[in-house]
Short mmCIF file of N, CA and C in Angstrom, two decimals:
data_model
loop_
_atom_site.label_atom_id
_atom_site.label_comp_id
_atom_site.label_asym_id
_atom_site.label_seq_id
_atom_site.Cartn_x
_atom_site.Cartn_y
_atom_site.Cartn_z
N MET A 1 1.17 -1.17 0.24
CA MET A 1 0.16 0.13 0.08
C MET A 1 1.06 1.38 -0.18
N ASN A 2 0.69 2.20 -1.18
CA ASN A 2 1.76 3.21 -1.42
C ASN A 2 3.35 2.75 -0.75
N GLY A 3 3.65 1.34 -1.37
CA GLY A 3 4.97 1.25 -1.40
C GLY A 3 5.44 0.71 0.25
N ARG A 4 3.92 -0.10 0.87
CA ARG A 4 4.62 -0.54 2.00
C ARG A 4 3.28 -1.45 2.55
N PRO A 5 3.79 -2.79 3.64
CA PRO A 5 2.94 -3.48 3.37
C PRO A 5 1.29 -3.01 3.85
N ALA A 6 0.41 -3.33 4.04
CA ALA A 6 -1.03 -2.83 3.89
C ALA A 6 -1.15 -2.53 5.42
N SER A 7 -0.28 -4.16 6.38
CA SER A 7 -0.83 -3.57 7.91
C SER A 7 -0.07 -2.82 8.38
N GLU A 8 1.37 -2.45 7.80
CA GLU A 8 1.69 -0.94 8.06
C GLU A 8 1.34 0.21 7.79
N PHE A 9 0.68 0.11 6.63
CA PHE A 9 0.21 1.50 6.45
C PHE A 9 -1.13 1.92 6.91
N TYR A 10 -1.80 1.01 7.48
CA TYR A 10 -3.24 1.06 8.21
C TYR A 10 -2.34 1.56 9.63
N ALA A 11 -1.74 1.06 10.04
CA ALA A 11 -1.43 0.90 11.47
C ALA A 11 -1.12 2.61 11.73
N GLN A 12 -0.08 3.19 10.71
CA GLN A 12 -0.12 4.76 11.10
C GLN A 12 -1.34 5.54 11.34
N PHE A 13 -2.60 4.91 11.70
CA PHE A 13 -3.51 5.95 11.62
C PHE A 13 -4.41 5.56 12.65
N ALA A 14 -3.28 4.67 13.75
CA ALA A 14 -3.60 4.77 15.11
C ALA A 14 -3.84 5.63 15.71
N TYR A 15 -4.71 6.30 16.87
CA TYR A 15 -4.92 7.27 17.11
C TYR A 15 -3.74 7.42 17.93
N GLU A 16 -3.21 6.55 19.03
CA GLU A 16 -2.05 6.53 19.56
C GLU A 16 -1.14 6.83 18.95
N LYS A 17 -0.79 6.82 17.43
CA LYS A 17 0.38 7.35 16.68
C LYS A 17 0.52 8.64 16.71
N TYR A 18 -0.75 9.37 16.07
CA TYR A 18 -0.87 10.95 15.68
C TYR A 18 -1.95 11.58 16.64
N SER A 19 -2.45 10.81 17.55
CA SER A 19 -3.18 11.79 18.51
C SER A 19 -4.42 12.46 17.74
N GLY A 20 -4.79 11.60 16.66
CA GLY A 20 -5.72 12.19 15.48
C GLY A 20 -7.01 11.13 15.39
N ALA A 21 -7.62 11.84 14.53
CA ALA A 21 -9.15 10.58 14.01
C ALA A 21 -8.77 10.80 12.37
N THR A 22 -9.37 9.88 11.61
CA THR A 22 -9.78 10.24 10.35
C THR A 22 -11.17 10.48 10.21
N GLY A 23 -11.42 10.86 9.35
CA GLY A 23 -13.10 11.60 9.22
C GLY A 23 -13.44 12.05 7.71
N GLY A 24 -14.76 11.83 7.37
CA GLY A 24 -15.25 12.31 6.11
C GLY A 24 -16.07 12.49 5.96
N ALA A 25 -16.68 12.91 4.93
CA ALA A 25 -18.08 13.11 4.54
C ALA A 25 -18.30 12.51 3.07
N VAL A 26 -20.16 12.72 2.81
CA VAL A 26 -20.63 12.00 1.36
C VAL A 26 -21.93 12.24 1.30
N GLU A 27 -22.36 12.56 0.31
CA GLU A 27 -23.68 12.59 0.04
C GLU A 27 -24.39 11.30 -0.35
N PHE A 28 -25.91 11.54 0.02
CA PHE A 28 -26.87 10.17 -0.62
C PHE A 28 -27.89 10.85 -0.83
N PRO A 29 -29.20 9.86 -1.68
CA PRO A 29 -29.93 10.52 -1.89
C PRO A 29 -30.71 11.00 -0.69
N ALA A 30 -31.54 12.00 -0.72
CA ALA A 30 -32.36 12.97 0.06
C ALA A 30 -33.77 11.87 0.81
N GLN A 31 -33.66 11.91 1.75
CA GLN A 31 -34.86 11.21 2.51
C GLN A 31 -36.00 12.22 2.42
N PRO A 32 -36.86 11.71 3.02
CA PRO A 32 -38.36 12.48 3.43
C PRO A 32 -37.94 13.69 4.05
N ASP A 33 -37.06 13.89 5.20
CA ASP A 33 -36.50 14.61 6.22
C ASP A 33 -35.32 15.54 5.56
N GLY A 34 -35.37 15.43 4.72
CA GLY A 34 -34.28 16.47 3.97
C GLY A 34 -32.60 15.75 4.31
N ILE A 35 -32.52 14.88 4.81
CA ILE A 35 -31.35 14.05 5.40
C ILE A 35 -30.65 13.77 3.96
N ASN A 36 -29.45 14.68 3.86
CA ASN A 36 -28.80 13.74 2.16
C ASN A 36 -27.25 13.96 2.51
N LEU A 37 -26.84 13.80 3.97
CA LEU A 37 -25.23 13.33 3.79
C LEU A 37 -25.00 12.36 5.17
N PHE A 38 -23.90 11.68 4.83
CA PHE A 38 -23.17 11.46 6.73
C PHE A 38 -22.15 11.79 7.09
N ALA A 39 -21.45 12.29 7.95
CA ALA A 39 -20.63 12.29 8.33
C ALA A 39 -19.61 11.61 9.31
N ALA A 40 -18.93 10.92 9.13
CA ALA A 40 -18.20 9.88 10.38
C ALA A 40 -16.75 10.24 10.41
N THR A 41 -16.26 9.93 11.59
CA THR A 41 -15.19 10.24 12.55
C THR A 41 -14.66 8.78 12.86
N ALA A 42 -13.52 8.50 12.70
CA ALA A 42 -13.09 7.18 12.99
C ALA A 42 -11.78 6.93 14.02
N TYR A 43 -11.82 6.77 15.03
CA TYR A 43 -10.86 6.22 15.81
C TYR A 43 -10.17 5.18 16.17
N LEU A 44 -9.08 4.59 15.56
CA LEU A 44 -8.93 3.65 15.25
C LEU A 44 -7.44 3.57 16.48
N LYS A 45 -7.43 2.42 17.36
CA LYS A 45 -6.57 2.68 18.37
C LYS A 45 -5.68 1.23 18.41
N GLN A 46 -4.53 1.42 18.69
CA GLN A 46 -3.26 0.68 18.72
C GLN A 46 -3.96 -1.30 19.11
N ASP A 47 -4.70 -1.30 19.99
CA ASP A 47 -5.31 -2.09 20.73
C ASP A 47 -6.13 -3.15 19.87
N LYS A 48 -6.33 -2.38 17.98
CA LYS A 48 -7.17 -3.11 17.36
C LYS A 48 -8.87 -2.67 17.36
N SER A 49 -8.90 -2.28 18.11
CA SER A 49 -10.41 -1.68 18.75
C SER A 49 -10.79 -0.31 17.78
N PHE A 50 -11.75 0.21 17.67
CA PHE A 50 -12.24 1.52 17.03
C PHE A 50 -13.47 1.93 17.66
N ILE A 51 -13.76 3.69 17.34
CA ILE A 51 -14.96 4.00 17.66
C ILE A 51 -14.72 4.68 16.24
N ILE A 52 -16.22 4.56 15.83
CA ILE A 52 -16.52 5.70 15.11
C ILE A 52 -17.99 6.63 15.46
N TYR A 53 -17.64 7.77 15.47
CA TYR A 53 -18.99 8.81 15.38
C TYR A 53 -19.67 9.37 14.10
N TYR A 54 -20.73 8.48 13.53
CA TYR A 54 -21.16 8.85 12.60
C TYR A 54 -22.61 9.72 12.38
N ALA A 55 -22.92 10.55 11.90
CA ALA A 55 -24.09 11.31 11.82
C ALA A 55 -24.34 11.83 10.60
N GLU A 56 -25.66 11.70 10.64
CA GLU A 56 -26.58 12.10 9.23
C GLU A 56 -27.18 13.53 9.39
N GLY A 57 -27.05 14.31 8.22
CA GLY A 57 -27.60 15.69 8.14
C GLY A 57 -28.28 16.06 6.98
N ALA A 58 -28.77 16.89 7.10
CA ALA A 58 -29.12 17.73 5.58
C ALA A 58 -27.81 19.11 5.49
N GLY A 59 -27.09 18.83 4.42
CA GLY A 59 -26.22 20.24 3.54
C GLY A 59 -25.76 19.72 2.27
N THR A 60 -24.16 20.44 2.69
CA THR A 60 -23.58 20.29 1.37
C THR A 60 -22.17 19.38 1.97
N VAL A 61 -21.83 18.05 0.83
CA VAL A 61 -20.32 18.09 1.27
C VAL A 61 -19.39 18.69 -0.09
N ARG A 62 -18.20 19.31 0.00
CA ARG A 62 -17.39 19.95 -0.96
C ARG A 62 -16.47 18.96 -0.85
N SER A 63 -15.23 19.71 -1.35
CA SER A 63 -13.95 18.79 -1.33
C SER A 63 -13.13 19.08 -0.39
N ASN A 64 -13.44 20.05 0.25
CA ASN A 64 -12.61 20.63 1.59
C ASN A 64 -13.46 20.49 2.74
N GLY A 65 -14.80 19.76 2.97
CA GLY A 65 -15.15 19.72 4.01
C GLY A 65 -16.52 19.62 3.84
N TYR A 66 -17.92 19.90 4.73
CA TYR A 66 -19.19 19.73 4.28
C TYR A 66 -19.76 20.41 5.70
N THR A 67 -20.88 21.09 5.04
CA THR A 67 -21.98 21.96 6.07
C THR A 67 -23.26 20.78 6.19
N ALA A 68 -23.69 20.76 7.12
CA ALA A 68 -24.60 20.47 7.80
C ALA A 68 -25.78 20.31 8.79
N GLU A 69 -27.10 20.19 8.76
CA GLU A 69 -27.50 20.76 9.95
C GLU A 69 -27.85 19.01 10.66
N ILE A 70 -27.23 18.91 11.33
CA ILE A 70 -27.85 17.61 12.22
C ILE A 70 -28.43 17.38 13.17
N PRO A 71 -29.48 16.72 13.28
CA PRO A 71 -30.40 16.56 14.04
C PRO A 71 -29.93 15.80 15.39
N LEU A 72 -29.93 15.98 16.77
CA LEU A 72 -29.73 14.98 17.86
C LEU A 72 -29.59 13.57 17.38
N SER A 73 -31.31 13.16 17.42
CA SER A 73 -31.51 11.72 16.73
C SER A 73 -30.78 10.82 15.51
N ARG A 74 -29.64 11.73 14.86
CA ARG A 74 -29.61 11.15 13.81
C ARG A 74 -27.58 11.00 13.70
N MET A 75 -27.41 11.22 15.81
CA MET A 75 -26.07 11.20 15.72
C MET A 75 -25.60 9.43 16.71
N PHE A 76 -24.60 8.74 15.56
CA PHE A 76 -24.48 7.54 16.44
C PHE A 76 -23.00 7.14 16.84
N LYS A 77 -22.84 6.52 17.82
CA LYS A 77 -21.81 6.15 18.06
C LYS A 77 -22.12 4.64 18.14
N ARG A 78 -20.59 3.98 17.56
CA ARG A 78 -20.25 2.92 17.03
C ARG A 78 -18.58 2.14 17.53
N THR A 79 -18.70 1.15 17.89
CA THR A 79 -17.38 0.19 18.58
C THR A 79 -17.42 -1.31 18.11
N GLY A 80 -15.84 -0.81 17.75
CA GLY A 80 -15.66 -2.78 17.04
C GLY A 80 -14.28 -2.85 17.13
N VAL A 81 -13.96 -3.96 16.32
CA VAL A 81 -12.84 -4.40 16.08
C VAL A 81 -12.17 -4.06 14.64
N TRP A 82 -11.10 -3.29 14.67
CA TRP A 82 -10.37 -3.26 13.14
C TRP A 82 -9.59 -4.68 12.73
N SER A 83 -9.43 -4.59 11.14
CA SER A 83 -8.44 -5.54 10.77
C SER A 83 -7.94 -5.89 9.65
N VAL A 84 -7.25 -6.07 9.30
CA VAL A 84 -6.05 -6.08 7.91
C VAL A 84 -6.44 -7.15 7.09
N SER A 85 -7.35 -6.98 5.62
CA SER A 85 -7.72 -8.39 4.93
C SER A 85 -7.41 -7.99 3.68
N GLY A 86 -6.27 -8.62 3.13
CA GLY A 86 -5.54 -8.23 1.66
C GLY A 86 -5.20 -7.34 1.94
N GLY A 87 -5.79 -6.34 1.00
CA GLY A 87 -4.99 -4.43 1.24
C GLY A 87 -6.28 -4.27 1.33
N SER A 88 -7.33 -4.68 2.61
CA SER A 88 -8.42 -3.67 2.87
C SER A 88 -8.27 -3.43 4.39
N LEU A 89 -8.98 -2.60 4.92
CA LEU A 89 -8.78 -2.38 6.17
C LEU A 89 -10.43 -2.28 6.60
N LYS A 90 -10.64 -3.40 7.37
CA LYS A 90 -12.05 -3.67 8.01
C LYS A 90 -12.47 -2.90 9.32
N LEU A 91 -13.34 -2.26 9.35
CA LEU A 91 -13.73 -1.53 10.59
C LEU A 91 -15.58 -2.35 10.89
N GLY A 92 -14.95 -3.68 11.68
CA GLY A 92 -15.65 -4.34 12.02
C GLY A 92 -16.58 -4.84 10.69
N ASP A 93 -18.16 -4.78 10.61
CA ASP A 93 -18.79 -5.40 9.39
C ASP A 93 -19.31 -3.52 9.06
N LEU A 94 -18.75 -2.43 9.57
CA LEU A 94 -19.53 -1.46 9.22
C LEU A 94 -19.24 -0.68 8.01
N MET A 95 -17.62 -0.97 7.47
CA MET A 95 -16.95 -0.01 6.71
C MET A 95 -15.95 -0.78 6.00
N THR A 96 -15.52 -0.53 5.06
CA THR A 96 -14.21 -1.35 3.95
C THR A 96 -13.24 0.14 3.95
N CYS A 97 -12.52 -0.09 4.44
CA CYS A 97 -11.33 1.03 3.69
C CYS A 97 -10.61 0.90 2.97
N GLN A 98 -9.86 1.83 1.80
CA GLN A 98 -8.58 1.73 0.68
C GLN A 98 -7.76 2.62 1.24
N GLY A 99 -6.42 2.46 0.91
CA GLY A 99 -5.42 3.54 1.23
C GLY A 99 -5.59 4.13 0.17
N LEU A 100 -4.89 5.14 -0.02
CA LEU A 100 -5.17 6.13 -1.30
C LEU A 100 -4.10 7.65 -0.72
N LYS A 101 -3.49 8.64 -1.59
CA LYS A 101 -2.85 9.77 -1.34
C LYS A 101 -3.74 10.68 -1.60
N VAL A 102 -4.18 11.73 -0.84
CA VAL A 102 -5.08 12.81 -0.95
C VAL A 102 -4.36 14.34 -0.47
N ASP A 103 -4.09 14.75 -1.63
CA ASP A 103 -2.94 15.87 -1.68
C ASP A 103 -1.33 15.48 -1.23
N GLY A 104 -0.77 14.36 -1.47
CA GLY A 104 0.63 13.83 -0.88
C GLY A 104 0.21 13.38 0.30
N ASN A 105 -0.46 13.00 0.94
CA ASN A 105 -0.99 12.57 2.31
C ASN A 105 -1.63 11.25 2.35
N ASP A 106 -1.41 10.54 3.28
CA ASP A 106 -2.06 8.77 3.36
C ASP A 106 -3.14 9.47 3.63
N ALA A 107 -4.22 8.50 3.18
CA ALA A 107 -5.95 9.07 3.69
C ALA A 107 -6.37 7.43 3.12
N LEU A 108 -7.35 7.66 3.64
CA LEU A 108 -8.22 6.52 3.72
C LEU A 108 -9.59 6.40 2.61
N ARG A 109 -9.76 5.69 2.00
CA ARG A 109 -11.90 5.58 0.97
C ARG A 109 -12.32 4.48 1.95
N CYS A 110 -13.24 5.18 2.58
CA CYS A 110 -14.01 4.31 3.34
C CYS A 110 -15.82 4.10 2.35
N THR A 111 -16.13 2.77 2.88
CA THR A 111 -17.76 2.45 2.00
C THR A 111 -18.24 2.08 3.14
N LEU A 112 -19.58 2.47 3.40
CA LEU A 112 -20.12 2.30 4.70
C LEU A 112 -20.88 0.67 4.14
N ASN A 113 -20.75 -0.51 4.86
CA ASN A 113 -21.27 -1.61 4.41
C ASN A 113 -22.74 -2.05 4.43
N ARG A 114 -23.08 -1.04 6.04
CA ARG A 114 -24.39 -2.02 6.62
C ARG A 114 -24.90 -0.28 7.26
N THR A 115 -26.43 -0.54 7.24
CA THR A 115 -26.89 0.54 7.87
C THR A 115 -26.68 0.95 9.50
N ILE A 116 -26.38 1.90 9.23
CA ILE A 116 -26.17 2.70 10.43
C ILE A 116 -27.19 3.64 10.98
N GLY A 117 -28.05 4.90 10.30
CA GLY A 117 -28.76 5.50 10.13
C GLY A 117 -29.91 4.93 8.84
N TYR A 118 -29.76 5.80 7.63
CA TYR A 118 -30.91 5.60 6.92
C TYR A 118 -29.83 4.60 5.74
N ALA A 119 -30.95 3.51 5.34
CA ALA A 119 -30.15 2.65 4.55
C ALA A 119 -29.63 2.96 3.08
N ALA A 120 -29.99 4.57 2.50
CA ALA A 120 -29.76 4.80 1.19
C ALA A 120 -28.01 5.20 1.57
N ALA A 121 -27.20 5.49 2.45
CA ALA A 121 -26.13 5.63 2.41
C ALA A 121 -25.48 4.47 2.69
N VAL A 122 -26.02 3.55 2.66
CA VAL A 122 -24.75 1.94 2.47
C VAL A 122 -24.90 1.63 1.27
N GLY A 123 -22.70 1.81 1.30
CA GLY A 123 -22.16 1.82 -0.36
C GLY A 123 -21.96 2.62 -1.04
N LYS A 124 -22.24 4.05 0.23
CA LYS A 124 -21.18 5.39 -0.35
C LYS A 124 -19.93 4.95 0.25
N SER A 125 -18.88 6.03 -0.42
CA SER A 125 -17.72 5.96 -0.20
C SER A 125 -17.24 7.57 -0.06
N ALA A 126 -16.87 7.56 1.73
CA ALA A 126 -16.11 9.02 1.68
C ALA A 126 -14.51 8.83 1.66
N THR A 127 -13.93 9.97 1.24
CA THR A 127 -12.75 10.14 1.76
C THR A 127 -12.13 10.75 2.80
N PHE A 128 -11.66 9.94 3.91
CA PHE A 128 -11.09 9.92 5.27
C PHE A 128 -9.62 10.48 5.32
N THR A 129 -9.72 12.20 5.63
CA THR A 129 -8.31 12.37 5.83
C THR A 129 -8.14 12.87 7.54
N ARG A 130 -6.68 12.66 7.61
CA ARG A 130 -6.50 12.94 9.43
C ARG A 130 -7.06 14.08 9.80
N SER A 131 -7.32 14.22 11.16
CA SER A 131 -7.64 15.62 11.55
C SER A 131 -6.58 15.28 13.26
N THR A 132 -5.73 16.22 13.05
CA THR A 132 -4.76 16.16 14.94
C THR A 132 -5.66 16.67 15.92
N ASN A 133 -5.12 16.65 17.42
CA ASN A 133 -5.19 17.35 18.37
C ASN A 133 -7.05 16.72 18.56
N THR A 134 -7.05 15.82 18.11
CA THR A 134 -8.71 15.48 18.70
C THR A 134 -8.97 13.90 19.05
N SER A 135 -9.44 13.96 20.73
CA SER A 135 -9.56 12.87 21.55
C SER A 135 -10.82 12.19 21.38
N PRO A 136 -11.11 11.15 21.52
CA PRO A 136 -12.59 10.10 21.44
C PRO A 136 -13.37 10.45 22.92
N ASN A 137 -12.49 11.10 23.67
CA ASN A 137 -13.11 11.87 24.93
C ASN A 137 -13.59 13.18 24.86
N ASP A 138 -13.26 13.66 23.57
CA ASP A 138 -13.62 15.30 23.51
C ASP A 138 -14.75 15.46 23.91
N ARG A 139 -15.44 16.91 24.48
CA ARG A 139 -16.83 16.60 24.54
C ARG A 139 -17.57 16.97 22.96
N GLN A 140 -17.37 17.15 22.59
CA GLN A 140 -17.88 16.97 20.95
C GLN A 140 -18.34 16.03 20.90
N TRP A 141 -18.21 14.51 21.34
CA TRP A 141 -18.26 13.44 20.72
C TRP A 141 -20.01 13.00 22.03
N ALA A 142 -20.22 13.87 23.04
CA ALA A 142 -21.14 13.83 24.24
C ALA A 142 -22.56 13.06 23.53
N ASP A 143 -23.17 14.06 22.58
CA ASP A 143 -24.13 13.48 21.94
C ASP A 143 -24.29 12.55 21.28
N TYR A 144 -23.34 11.96 21.02
CA TYR A 144 -23.47 10.39 20.19
C TYR A 144 -23.96 9.50 20.97
N LYS A 145 -24.98 8.84 20.57
CA LYS A 145 -25.31 7.38 21.15
C LYS A 145 -25.42 6.10 20.47
#
């Protein structure tokens, strides 16, 4: 993966290695309540566990981020175990990711495999880039259930 074994490539995204998370957003077909995107932030831990903060909202996804109105009822926290299978990173049965470069930096392209919120989001892929200086214990995640 980008000149390294897949296990080494994906291990670099572990929260403890760089004190941050990967995250991204993608649009999906608008639902009757106007919800048309999901944004997810994933914390990969060195012990192979993960936490995903997943939110659905009404808004716009751009190449440099997104804007959305996100109701509290559409904010979900999921946990599990991550693994490397072949050249893919598996976040439990929730997402499958592939490595890639974005603006010269290692990133992930993650596809939602099963329903967390709306079924219309399943099969959609978001590019996850790194964010630093965040923790899974930060106040911003308190409303995710």
